[in-house]
Each structure stands twice: as structure tokens, then as C-alpha cells.
Amino acid sequence: MEQRLTWLIVLVFITVTMLTVIQFYLLISLFNEDYENLEDEIYQALFEASYEINKSTSSLGNREEGSLNIELYRYYRLPEEELFSENNAFVEEFPSVNERLVKSALGEHLEPLNYNLKYEYGVYYPALDSLLISSNLVYIQELKNSTFTAPIFIAETNNRVFLTIYVKGIINRILVDNLFWYLSIFLTLLAIVVLYIFLYKEILYQRKLSVLKEDFVANITHELKTPLSSSLLALERLRKEGESFTEKKRRKFIEIIYSESKKLNSLIERILDSSGIRENQFELNPVGFQLIVQLEEIVKDYERRAFDKEIAIRLHYKSRPEIKADLKLFKILTSSIIDNSIKYSVKKVNIDIALEHGNSGLNIFFKDSGQGISEEYVGVVFDKFFRIPNKEVHDVKGHGLGLFYVKNIVEKHGWEIDLISKENEGTTVCISIPNRDVIK
């Protein structure tokens, strides 16, 4: 079983990992495709704008208001003695460039893309690493480094002048325009991861439960075998030597058989009763009864039993309240708490049962002087089949269901339970019964 669960965990891990990789690949592929498509559309619009500017530019002598003559602009940058040097690589002749024309052409071809692009534009001359036109001086470096460029015209020395744009927030634009698809893929990916985590935890829980069940079967088998073995031994002695026994000795063996048979029957009945409690499938049969009377009977029953350790159970109360509850289940609840205190105490066992009235109802405290429970296990002691893992646990008879039954019984009644414990300082269990179930 454990091996099958291990393989199931591995299979689930591989499947979820593959699905996650596929979803991530689809997400990246979709984004890259959208980015490339947008780039292509921007390039297409940019080249169309460049073509329009080339057609509309006037000659060097035809200067319009608002136009820029690149030749004169560059000459003023040079020292006067070098202005007409033959070796000067910067002496170029260009047509005039109208800034209004650049802005108009870009707007005409970029706006129809329906992306609401925010961009800055410029005219860049790489030979001088300078912008001849710039819509915003803040973005000079971005315009120089932009990949969105298109040639406007070529100078006499074959140096190109480029129309360049810097698109702001292009990734955000893609994400916004395809938000539905990205979100759906992301949510699918998230759902796969959450499902994997859930399945992984569930499989680990089932694996842990499988181990605990095996431990439960081993312990319950031991508990059933002990009285049965005692009865068989007594019967075997009677069968072989019974005729030579005195009447007193014969009755002693019969009493042993009867006593062990009662133990076996009681244990089987408890297991059968507990099966319904374990699945929380049981009906309550609430009746009114004197709480102190029932607690005193339970204490006397424990005092009559033979234990291999000294046990002292004390009751503390100022009144004798009557409560309404399922009497049979209340006895199982109380006995399970006391059994736990006895089992996990080393030598002398001191158990104090105290009643305290509060504004909201009646509190029953079960306090022992046992080994206590370390902080890491306090929150899980009510779990099904749980037994505290320590070196002495296998020497203690039990099946890890006692406190689980207690919790189910308490919850079925609509009561509350709390456990306070500290290692080597004992444990206190508090059952809170609301006023509606306290008759007086």
C-alpha cells in the first residue's frame, strides 16, 4: 500500500509538472506572438510614414516655416576654419525636414493600429550621433537606441538619416489588450498548482493514515488476543488437570475464564460502538442525569481494576449539577480521557476532575500528572489513529482512537473541548457544556 502511494505521488508530480510546463509555454508563446505581431505592425506603419515624408520633403532651397535644414544645422556646430574643409566628413547636403510633417505622418499611420500607443519621435543622424528633431528631450537616449527606425533619405556620403520612435509601455499594452487570454491561462496554471498541492497533501495524509491503521490493527489485535489467550490457558488447564483440581481451584479457573470473557466481550462491544463514533454516524439519546453520581461510579470502577501503577482519582465540586446528554456516550468520553491519563503516566497517576460554573455554562476539567505532550503534537492529538511517537509508545496498549472519539462525541453534543499540555508537566482537558444542557 505504501509503495502504491509513493508511485501515485510520483505520477501526480510528473503529470502536474508537465501540465504546468505546457501552460507556461503557451503563456510565453502567446505573449511572444503578440509582441512580434505588434512590432511588425509598428514597423509597417513607421516605414509607411517614412515613405510619405520622403515624398513630401522639399529641396534644399525650398525652405518652409517650421522646417529644419540639416546642412546649416551641422555647419554651425563646426569651428569656422573647418567649415569648408574638404576632409570634413560632416559637410552634407540634405533636403529640409518639416517637424509638423513628421508628426502628421506618424499620427496618420500609427493611430489606426488601435493600440492607443504612447510614443516619442525623432529624426536621428547616426554619423553625428545626434537627433535633428526630437518630440521630447527627456527621451533622447531612448530614441537613439530604439529599434523602431526607418530611413528618410541618404546624404551624398551615403550616411543615412532615420525616422525613429520610442514606444512607451509596449509590454503593458500587450498585456492589457490580451488580458482575458493571459488571465485565463494564468488562472488555469494557478488551478493546476493548487490542485497539485491539494493532491500532494491528501496523498501524504492517506499515506500517514495507512501507517496509523497498520499500527491500529496491531494494537487492537494485541488487546483482543490477551483475554482470549488467558481464557484458553485456563481452559487447557481445566481440560488436562480439571479432574484432579479441588472445587475451590476449579472455581478459580472458571472465574478467570468468565472474567477474561467479559473483558473480551466488553472490548468487542466498545469497538462496535466506536465504529459509529469514528465515522460520526450516530444518534444522540439525551437524558438528564446527576453528573457527580456518574463520575463517582466511573471513578469507583477504575479503583476496582488492577493496574500495574498507583492510581489516585479525585473529584472536586461545590455543587451537584444535573446535565442533559447521551449517558452511554458521556461514559465513553470520560473513560477515554481517564484511560489516556493512565496509559501515558509513568508510575504514580494523579488525576483531578474538577467542576467549575461559568457565565456560559459548566466546565469539566480533567487534569493529570503524566508525561505531558510536546507543543508540536498538541494540535493533532484528536486526529484519527494518532499516537504520540516516542520510545515508550509501543509499550502502551492503545489504538489511537480514544481522543478522536472524545472530540466527535463533544462536537455531536454541540459542546467544546480544549487541551492544554506541557511536556513533563501533565495535561489538562476541558469539556465546556453550554447552559442549555445544564439543568441545574
Short mmCIF file of C-alpha atoms in Angstrom, two decimals:
data_model
loop_
_atom_site.label_atom_id
_atom_site.label_comp_id
_atom_site.label_asym_id
_atom_site.label_seq_id
_atom_site.Cartn_x
_atom_site.Cartn_y
_atom_site.Cartn_z
CA MET A 1 0.00 0.00 0.00
CA GLU A 2 2.77 2.41 0.96
CA GLN A 3 4.64 1.63 -2.27
CA ARG A 4 1.49 2.26 -4.33
CA LEU A 5 1.01 5.63 -2.64
CA THR A 6 4.63 6.52 -3.35
CA TRP A 7 4.19 5.73 -7.03
CA LEU A 8 0.93 7.69 -7.07
CA ILE A 9 2.72 10.73 -5.62
CA VAL A 10 5.43 10.44 -8.29
CA LEU A 11 2.82 10.07 -11.06
CA VAL A 12 0.84 13.08 -9.85
CA PHE A 13 4.03 15.12 -9.55
CA ILE A 14 5.12 14.26 -13.12
CA THR A 15 1.64 14.94 -14.55
CA VAL A 16 1.22 18.27 -12.81
CA THR A 17 4.76 19.32 -13.71
CA MET A 18 4.12 18.55 -17.38
CA LEU A 19 0.81 20.43 -17.37
CA THR A 20 2.47 23.38 -15.65
CA VAL A 21 5.29 23.46 -18.21
CA ILE A 22 2.80 23.26 -21.10
CA GLN A 23 0.68 26.06 -19.67
CA PHE A 24 3.75 28.21 -19.06
CA TYR A 25 4.99 27.52 -22.59
CA LEU A 26 1.61 28.50 -24.04
CA LEU A 27 1.61 31.69 -21.99
CA ILE A 28 5.11 32.67 -23.15
CA SER A 29 4.37 31.68 -26.76
CA LEU A 30 1.18 33.74 -26.83
CA PHE A 31 2.98 36.75 -25.41
CA ASN A 32 5.89 36.44 -27.88
CA GLU A 33 3.48 36.08 -30.80
CA ASP A 34 1.53 39.16 -29.72
CA TYR A 35 4.76 41.10 -29.23
CA GLU A 36 6.07 40.13 -32.67
CA ASN A 37 2.74 40.99 -34.32
CA LEU A 38 2.70 44.40 -32.67
CA GLU A 39 6.32 45.01 -33.65
CA ASP A 40 5.51 44.11 -37.27
CA GLU A 41 2.55 46.48 -37.32
CA ILE A 42 4.63 49.31 -35.83
CA TYR A 43 7.43 48.72 -38.34
CA GLN A 44 4.94 48.69 -41.19
CA ALA A 45 3.36 51.95 -40.02
CA LEU A 46 6.81 53.50 -39.48
CA PHE A 47 8.01 52.66 -42.98
CA GLU A 48 4.79 53.99 -44.49
CA ALA A 49 5.29 57.24 -42.56
CA SER A 50 8.93 57.36 -43.73
CA TYR A 51 7.83 56.89 -47.32
CA GLU A 52 5.32 59.71 -47.01
CA ILE A 53 7.94 62.03 -45.51
CA ASN A 54 10.38 61.21 -48.31
CA LYS A 55 7.77 62.11 -50.91
CA SER A 56 6.81 65.35 -49.20
CA THR A 57 10.22 66.77 -48.33
CA SER A 58 11.25 69.84 -50.26
CA SER A 59 14.65 70.53 -51.83
CA LEU A 60 17.48 72.31 -50.05
CA GLY A 61 16.43 75.66 -51.42
CA ASN A 62 12.76 75.27 -50.67
CA ARG A 63 12.52 76.18 -47.02
CA GLU A 64 9.18 76.25 -45.29
CA GLU A 65 8.36 77.82 -41.98
CA GLY A 66 8.93 75.26 -39.25
CA SER A 67 11.32 73.18 -41.38
CA LEU A 68 14.85 72.24 -40.44
CA ASN A 69 17.81 72.35 -42.85
CA ILE A 70 20.25 69.75 -41.65
CA GLU A 71 23.17 71.21 -43.61
CA LEU A 72 23.07 74.60 -41.88
CA TYR A 73 22.40 73.00 -38.51
CA ARG A 74 25.61 70.99 -38.77
CA TYR A 75 27.77 73.81 -40.11
CA TYR A 76 27.11 75.93 -37.05
CA ARG A 77 28.49 73.10 -34.91
CA LEU A 78 31.95 73.28 -36.56
CA PRO A 79 34.80 75.72 -35.96
CA GLU A 80 34.86 78.47 -38.57
CA GLU A 81 38.28 77.44 -40.02
CA GLU A 82 36.98 73.92 -40.67
CA LEU A 83 33.67 74.97 -42.10
CA PHE A 84 34.62 74.27 -45.74
CA SER A 85 37.35 71.68 -45.21
CA GLU A 86 37.42 69.01 -47.94
CA ASN A 87 38.29 66.41 -45.30
CA ASN A 88 35.33 67.33 -43.15
CA ALA A 89 33.04 64.30 -43.12
CA PHE A 90 30.18 66.33 -41.70
CA VAL A 91 29.63 68.55 -44.71
CA GLU A 92 26.42 67.04 -46.07
CA GLU A 93 23.52 68.19 -48.14
CA PHE A 94 20.01 67.10 -47.16
CA PRO A 95 16.52 68.09 -48.11
CA SER A 96 14.71 70.14 -45.48
CA VAL A 97 12.73 68.18 -42.86
CA ASN A 98 9.43 69.59 -41.62
CA GLU A 99 8.69 68.61 -38.00
CA ARG A 100 4.95 69.08 -38.48
CA LEU A 101 5.15 66.69 -41.41
CA VAL A 102 6.92 64.06 -39.28
CA LYS A 103 4.32 64.32 -36.52
CA SER A 104 1.43 64.22 -39.00
CA ALA A 105 2.77 61.23 -40.92
CA LEU A 106 3.39 59.21 -37.76
CA GLY A 107 -0.03 60.01 -36.36
CA GLU A 108 -1.72 59.08 -39.63
CA HIS A 109 -0.13 55.62 -39.77
CA LEU A 110 0.20 54.67 -36.05
CA GLU A 111 -3.21 55.72 -34.75
CA PRO A 112 -5.18 53.25 -36.97
CA LEU A 113 -3.40 50.36 -35.19
CA ASN A 114 -5.94 50.79 -32.34
CA TYR A 115 -3.36 50.11 -29.64
CA ASN A 116 -3.50 53.62 -28.12
CA LEU A 117 0.29 53.69 -28.27
CA LYS A 118 2.16 56.34 -26.31
CA TYR A 119 5.33 57.24 -28.17
CA GLU A 120 8.01 59.88 -28.73
CA TYR A 121 9.55 60.53 -32.15
CA GLY A 122 12.71 62.00 -33.59
CA VAL A 123 14.94 62.30 -36.65
CA TYR A 124 18.29 60.66 -35.93
CA TYR A 125 21.59 61.19 -37.76
CA PRO A 126 23.92 58.32 -36.68
CA ALA A 127 27.04 59.82 -38.33
CA LEU A 128 26.96 62.62 -35.76
CA ASP A 129 25.09 60.58 -33.12
CA SER A 130 22.60 63.38 -32.82
CA LEU A 131 18.86 63.96 -33.02
CA LEU A 132 17.94 66.59 -35.60
CA ILE A 133 14.35 66.59 -34.38
CA SER A 134 13.05 65.36 -31.03
CA SER A 135 9.50 65.48 -29.67
CA ASN A 136 10.77 65.25 -26.09
CA LEU A 137 14.32 65.98 -24.93
CA VAL A 138 13.83 63.67 -21.92
CA TYR A 139 13.84 60.61 -24.20
CA ILE A 140 16.90 61.45 -26.34
CA GLN A 141 18.85 58.32 -25.36
CA GLU A 142 15.81 56.06 -25.77
CA LEU A 143 15.20 57.48 -29.26
CA LYS A 144 18.83 56.91 -30.24
CA ASN A 145 18.73 53.28 -29.03
CA SER A 146 15.27 52.45 -30.35
CA THR A 147 14.86 49.50 -32.72
CA PHE A 148 11.86 51.17 -34.35
CA THR A 149 13.64 53.11 -37.10
CA ALA A 150 13.12 53.76 -40.81
CA PRO A 151 15.42 55.67 -43.23
CA ILE A 152 14.16 59.01 -44.50
CA PHE A 153 16.85 59.83 -47.04
CA ILE A 154 20.52 59.27 -47.78
CA ALA A 155 23.18 62.01 -47.82
CA GLU A 156 25.79 62.43 -50.53
CA THR A 157 28.31 60.46 -48.46
CA ASN A 158 25.79 57.60 -48.11
CA ASN A 159 25.18 58.48 -44.45
CA ARG A 160 21.57 57.74 -43.56
CA VAL A 161 19.11 59.85 -41.60
CA PHE A 162 16.46 57.86 -39.74
CA LEU A 163 12.95 58.42 -38.53
CA THR A 164 12.86 56.85 -35.04
CA ILE A 165 10.18 56.33 -32.40
CA TYR A 166 10.30 55.17 -28.78
CA VAL A 167 7.12 53.32 -27.75
CA LYS A 168 6.34 53.64 -24.03
CA GLY A 169 4.85 50.68 -22.12
CA ILE A 170 4.66 48.32 -25.07
CA ILE A 171 4.61 45.24 -22.81
CA ASN A 172 1.83 46.70 -20.68
CA ARG A 173 -0.09 47.48 -23.85
CA ILE A 174 0.10 43.85 -24.97
CA LEU A 175 -0.95 42.59 -21.54
CA VAL A 176 -3.94 44.95 -21.41
CA ASP A 177 -5.15 44.14 -24.92
CA ASN A 178 -4.95 40.37 -24.31
CA LEU A 179 -5.82 40.43 -20.62
CA PHE A 180 -8.61 37.86 -20.93
CA TRP A 181 -6.41 35.21 -22.56
CA TYR A 182 -3.43 35.79 -20.30
CA LEU A 183 -5.66 35.78 -17.24
CA SER A 184 -7.42 32.57 -18.27
CA ILE A 185 -4.10 30.79 -18.88
CA PHE A 186 -2.67 32.14 -15.61
CA LEU A 187 -5.76 31.04 -13.65
CA THR A 188 -5.58 27.61 -15.27
CA LEU A 189 -1.92 27.39 -14.30
CA LEU A 190 -2.74 28.51 -10.77
CA ALA A 191 -5.57 25.97 -10.53
CA ILE A 192 -3.20 23.19 -11.62
CA VAL A 193 -0.65 24.19 -8.97
CA VAL A 194 -3.32 24.44 -6.25
CA LEU A 195 -4.74 21.07 -7.31
CA TYR A 196 -1.28 19.55 -7.14
CA ILE A 197 -0.69 20.92 -3.65
CA PHE A 198 -4.08 19.60 -2.53
CA LEU A 199 -3.50 16.16 -4.05
CA TYR A 200 0.03 16.01 -2.65
CA LYS A 201 -1.20 16.81 0.87
CA GLU A 202 -4.09 14.36 0.53
CA ILE A 203 -1.80 11.58 -0.66
CA LEU A 204 0.62 12.24 2.20
CA TYR A 205 -2.31 12.19 4.62
CA GLN A 206 -3.56 8.89 3.21
CA ARG A 207 -0.05 7.50 3.43
CA LYS A 208 0.18 8.56 7.06
CA LEU A 209 -3.30 7.15 7.69
CA SER A 210 -2.25 3.84 6.17
CA VAL A 211 0.69 3.58 8.57
CA LEU A 212 -1.53 4.52 11.52
CA LYS A 213 -4.12 1.93 10.51
CA GLU A 214 -1.47 -0.77 10.45
CA ASP A 215 -0.43 0.29 13.93
CA PHE A 216 -4.09 0.29 14.99
CA VAL A 217 -4.63 -3.26 13.70
CA ALA A 218 -1.50 -4.46 15.52
CA ASN A 219 -2.60 -2.88 18.81
CA ILE A 220 -6.24 -3.92 18.65
CA THR A 221 -5.18 -7.47 17.78
CA HIS A 222 -2.97 -7.50 20.86
CA GLU A 223 -5.81 -6.23 23.05
CA LEU A 224 -8.16 -8.91 21.71
CA LYS A 225 -5.58 -11.65 21.97
CA THR A 226 -4.68 -11.02 25.63
CA PRO A 227 -8.02 -12.02 27.25
CA LEU A 228 -8.53 -14.78 24.68
CA SER A 229 -5.11 -16.27 25.47
CA SER A 230 -5.81 -16.13 29.21
CA SER A 231 -9.14 -17.92 28.73
CA LEU A 232 -7.57 -20.60 26.51
CA LEU A 233 -4.79 -21.24 29.04
CA ALA A 234 -7.33 -21.63 31.84
CA LEU A 235 -9.47 -23.94 29.71
CA GLU A 236 -6.43 -26.00 28.77
CA ARG A 237 -5.53 -26.49 32.44
CA LEU A 238 -9.11 -27.49 33.23
CA ARG A 239 -9.22 -29.89 30.28
CA LYS A 240 -6.00 -31.65 31.24
CA GLU A 241 -5.96 -31.40 35.04
CA GLY A 242 -9.51 -30.45 35.96
CA GLU A 243 -10.39 -33.83 37.45
CA SER A 244 -7.59 -33.54 39.99
CA PHE A 245 -8.47 -29.95 41.00
CA THR A 246 -10.29 -29.19 44.19
CA GLU A 247 -13.64 -27.45 43.88
CA LYS A 248 -12.08 -24.19 45.04
CA LYS A 249 -9.30 -24.36 42.46
CA ARG A 250 -11.73 -25.33 39.72
CA ARG A 251 -13.96 -22.34 40.55
CA LYS A 252 -10.89 -20.09 40.46
CA PHE A 253 -10.14 -21.13 36.87
CA ILE A 254 -13.79 -20.74 35.91
CA GLU A 255 -13.73 -17.21 37.35
CA ILE A 256 -10.63 -16.45 35.29
CA ILE A 257 -12.35 -17.67 32.13
CA TYR A 258 -15.51 -15.71 32.97
CA SER A 259 -13.58 -12.54 33.80
CA GLU A 260 -11.44 -12.68 30.65
CA SER A 261 -14.51 -13.47 28.52
CA LYS A 262 -16.24 -10.39 29.93
CA LYS A 263 -13.18 -8.31 29.09
CA LEU A 264 -13.18 -9.69 25.56
CA ASN A 265 -16.90 -9.04 25.15
CA SER A 266 -16.56 -5.54 26.57
CA LEU A 267 -13.70 -4.78 24.20
CA ILE A 268 -15.65 -6.04 21.17
CA GLU A 269 -18.73 -4.03 22.18
CA ARG A 270 -16.59 -0.94 22.57
CA ILE A 271 -15.09 -1.44 19.12
CA LEU A 272 -18.57 -1.85 17.62
CA ASP A 273 -19.86 1.22 19.43
CA SER A 274 -16.81 3.16 18.40
CA SER A 275 -17.23 2.32 14.71
CA GLY A 276 -20.22 4.63 14.55
CA ILE A 277 -18.42 7.29 16.57
CA ARG A 278 -15.40 7.04 14.29
CA GLU A 279 -17.49 7.87 11.23
CA ASN A 280 -19.54 10.43 13.20
CA GLN A 281 -22.64 8.44 12.22
CA PHE A 282 -24.51 8.01 15.47
CA GLU A 283 -27.67 9.36 17.03
CA LEU A 284 -27.81 11.03 20.41
CA ASN A 285 -30.17 9.81 23.08
CA PRO A 286 -30.01 12.70 25.56
CA VAL A 287 -31.32 12.16 29.07
CA GLY A 288 -31.00 14.12 32.30
CA PHE A 289 -28.67 12.65 34.93
CA GLN A 290 -26.73 13.60 38.03
CA LEU A 291 -23.22 14.39 36.82
CA ILE A 292 -21.46 13.73 40.14
CA VAL A 293 -23.20 10.36 40.58
CA GLN A 294 -22.00 9.17 37.17
CA LEU A 295 -18.47 10.49 37.71
CA GLU A 296 -18.28 8.75 41.10
CA GLU A 297 -19.35 5.44 39.52
CA ILE A 298 -16.68 5.78 36.83
CA VAL A 299 -14.02 6.57 39.46
CA LYS A 300 -15.04 3.55 41.58
CA ASP A 301 -14.86 1.31 38.53
CA TYR A 302 -11.26 2.40 37.94
CA GLU A 303 -10.42 1.89 41.61
CA ARG A 304 -11.66 -1.73 41.39
CA ARG A 305 -9.45 -2.52 38.43
CA ALA A 306 -5.98 -3.97 38.81
CA PHE A 307 -3.28 -1.71 37.39
CA ASP A 308 0.48 -2.05 37.42
CA LYS A 309 0.77 1.51 38.75
CA GLU A 310 -0.62 3.50 41.66
CA ILE A 311 -3.71 5.48 40.66
CA ALA A 312 -5.46 8.28 42.55
CA ILE A 313 -8.55 9.93 41.03
CA ARG A 314 -10.10 12.84 42.95
CA LEU A 315 -13.33 14.74 42.36
CA HIS A 316 -13.63 18.46 43.16
CA TYR A 317 -17.03 20.18 43.12
CA LYS A 318 -19.07 22.75 45.05
CA SER A 319 -22.47 21.72 43.73
CA ARG A 320 -24.09 18.63 42.26
CA PRO A 321 -25.36 19.74 38.84
CA GLU A 322 -27.62 17.75 36.56
CA ILE A 323 -26.88 17.78 32.84
CA LYS A 324 -28.61 16.59 29.68
CA ALA A 325 -26.54 14.31 27.44
CA ASP A 326 -26.27 10.82 25.96
CA LEU A 327 -25.29 8.87 29.08
CA LYS A 328 -23.62 5.98 27.25
CA LEU A 329 -21.51 8.34 25.12
CA PHE A 330 -20.70 10.50 28.13
CA LYS A 331 -19.25 7.44 29.89
CA ILE A 332 -17.16 6.60 26.80
CA LEU A 333 -15.97 10.23 26.68
CA THR A 334 -14.96 10.30 30.36
CA SER A 335 -13.37 6.84 30.30
CA SER A 336 -11.33 7.66 27.19
CA ILE A 337 -9.84 10.76 28.82
CA ILE A 338 -9.02 8.88 32.05
CA ASP A 339 -7.60 5.91 30.08
CA ASN A 340 -5.24 8.24 28.25
CA SER A 341 -4.05 9.79 31.50
CA ILE A 342 -3.35 6.34 32.97
CA LYS A 343 -1.67 4.89 29.88
CA TYR A 344 0.77 7.74 29.42
CA SER A 345 1.75 8.19 33.06
CA VAL A 346 4.97 6.56 34.23
CA LYS A 347 4.40 5.29 37.78
CA LYS A 348 2.03 7.10 40.11
CA VAL A 349 -1.04 8.57 38.42
CA ASN A 350 -2.82 11.56 39.92
CA ILE A 351 -6.00 12.64 38.15
CA ASP A 352 -8.11 15.56 39.36
CA ILE A 353 -11.63 16.03 37.96
CA ALA A 354 -12.97 19.49 38.79
CA LEU A 355 -16.29 21.18 38.04
CA GLU A 356 -16.49 24.94 37.57
CA HIS A 357 -19.54 27.02 36.71
CA GLY A 358 -19.12 29.93 34.30
CA ASN A 359 -21.39 32.52 32.70
CA SER A 360 -21.77 30.43 29.54
CA GLY A 361 -22.17 27.03 31.20
CA LEU A 362 -20.35 24.26 33.06
CA ASN A 363 -16.68 23.34 32.61
CA ILE A 364 -15.33 19.89 33.48
CA PHE A 365 -11.54 19.78 33.91
CA PHE A 366 -9.53 16.53 33.74
CA LYS A 367 -6.02 17.24 34.98
CA ASP A 368 -3.29 14.59 35.25
CA SER A 369 0.33 14.50 36.40
CA GLY A 370 1.57 12.46 33.46
CA GLN A 371 4.32 12.96 30.90
CA GLY A 372 2.51 15.75 29.10
CA ILE A 373 2.53 16.42 25.38
CA SER A 374 5.12 18.43 23.49
CA GLU A 375 3.86 21.59 21.80
CA GLU A 376 4.22 20.18 18.26
CA TYR A 377 1.66 17.43 18.95
CA VAL A 378 -0.96 19.36 20.95
CA GLY A 379 -2.84 20.34 17.80
CA VAL A 380 -3.07 16.81 16.38
CA VAL A 381 -3.83 14.59 19.39
CA PHE A 382 -7.52 14.50 18.40
CA ASP A 383 -6.72 13.19 14.90
CA LYS A 384 -7.84 9.69 13.95
CA PHE A 385 -5.30 6.94 14.79
CA PHE A 386 -2.76 9.47 16.08
CA ARG A 387 -0.38 8.27 18.76
CA ILE A 388 2.47 10.37 20.08
CA PRO A 389 5.69 8.97 18.59
CA ASN A 390 8.12 8.29 21.41
CA LYS A 391 10.30 5.43 22.56
CA GLU A 392 7.68 4.16 25.02
CA VAL A 393 4.62 4.31 22.74
CA HIS A 394 4.88 0.69 21.62
CA ASP A 395 4.86 -0.45 25.24
CA VAL A 396 1.49 1.27 25.75
CA LYS A 397 -1.65 -0.59 24.73
CA GLY A 398 -3.90 1.56 22.58
CA HIS A 399 -5.19 2.18 19.10
CA GLY A 400 -5.02 5.96 18.67
CA LEU A 401 -8.78 6.46 18.61
CA GLY A 402 -9.61 7.46 22.20
CA LEU A 403 -9.28 11.24 21.90
CA PHE A 404 -10.69 11.11 18.38
CA TYR A 405 -13.86 9.55 19.84
CA VAL A 406 -13.88 12.18 22.58
CA LYS A 407 -13.77 15.02 20.06
CA ASN A 408 -16.57 13.50 17.93
CA ILE A 409 -18.81 12.97 20.95
CA VAL A 410 -18.21 16.52 22.18
CA GLU A 411 -18.92 18.02 18.75
CA LYS A 412 -22.05 15.88 18.32
CA HIS A 413 -23.43 17.34 21.56
CA GLY A 414 -22.52 20.86 20.44
CA TRP A 415 -20.05 21.27 23.28
CA GLU A 416 -16.46 22.46 23.17
CA ILE A 417 -13.18 20.77 24.08
CA ASP A 418 -9.78 22.25 24.82
CA LEU A 419 -6.46 20.63 25.67
CA ILE A 420 -3.59 22.31 27.48
CA SER A 421 -0.36 20.37 27.95
CA LYS A 422 3.32 20.86 28.54
CA GLU A 423 5.96 18.20 28.33
CA ASN A 424 6.83 16.66 31.74
CA GLU A 425 4.16 18.82 33.43
CA GLY A 426 0.95 16.93 32.73
CA THR A 427 -2.15 17.55 30.65
CA THR A 428 -5.48 19.28 31.25
CA VAL A 429 -8.56 18.55 29.14
CA CYS A 430 -11.53 20.90 29.48
CA ILE A 431 -15.07 19.99 28.38
CA SER A 432 -17.33 23.05 28.14
CA ILE A 433 -21.06 22.29 28.42
CA PRO A 434 -23.33 25.23 27.48
CA ASN A 435 -26.14 26.40 29.76
CA ARG A 436 -28.79 24.80 27.53
CA ASP A 437 -27.56 21.34 28.62
CA VAL A 438 -27.13 22.23 32.31
CA ILE A 439 -30.45 21.52 34.05
CA LYS A 440 -29.47 22.84 37.46
#
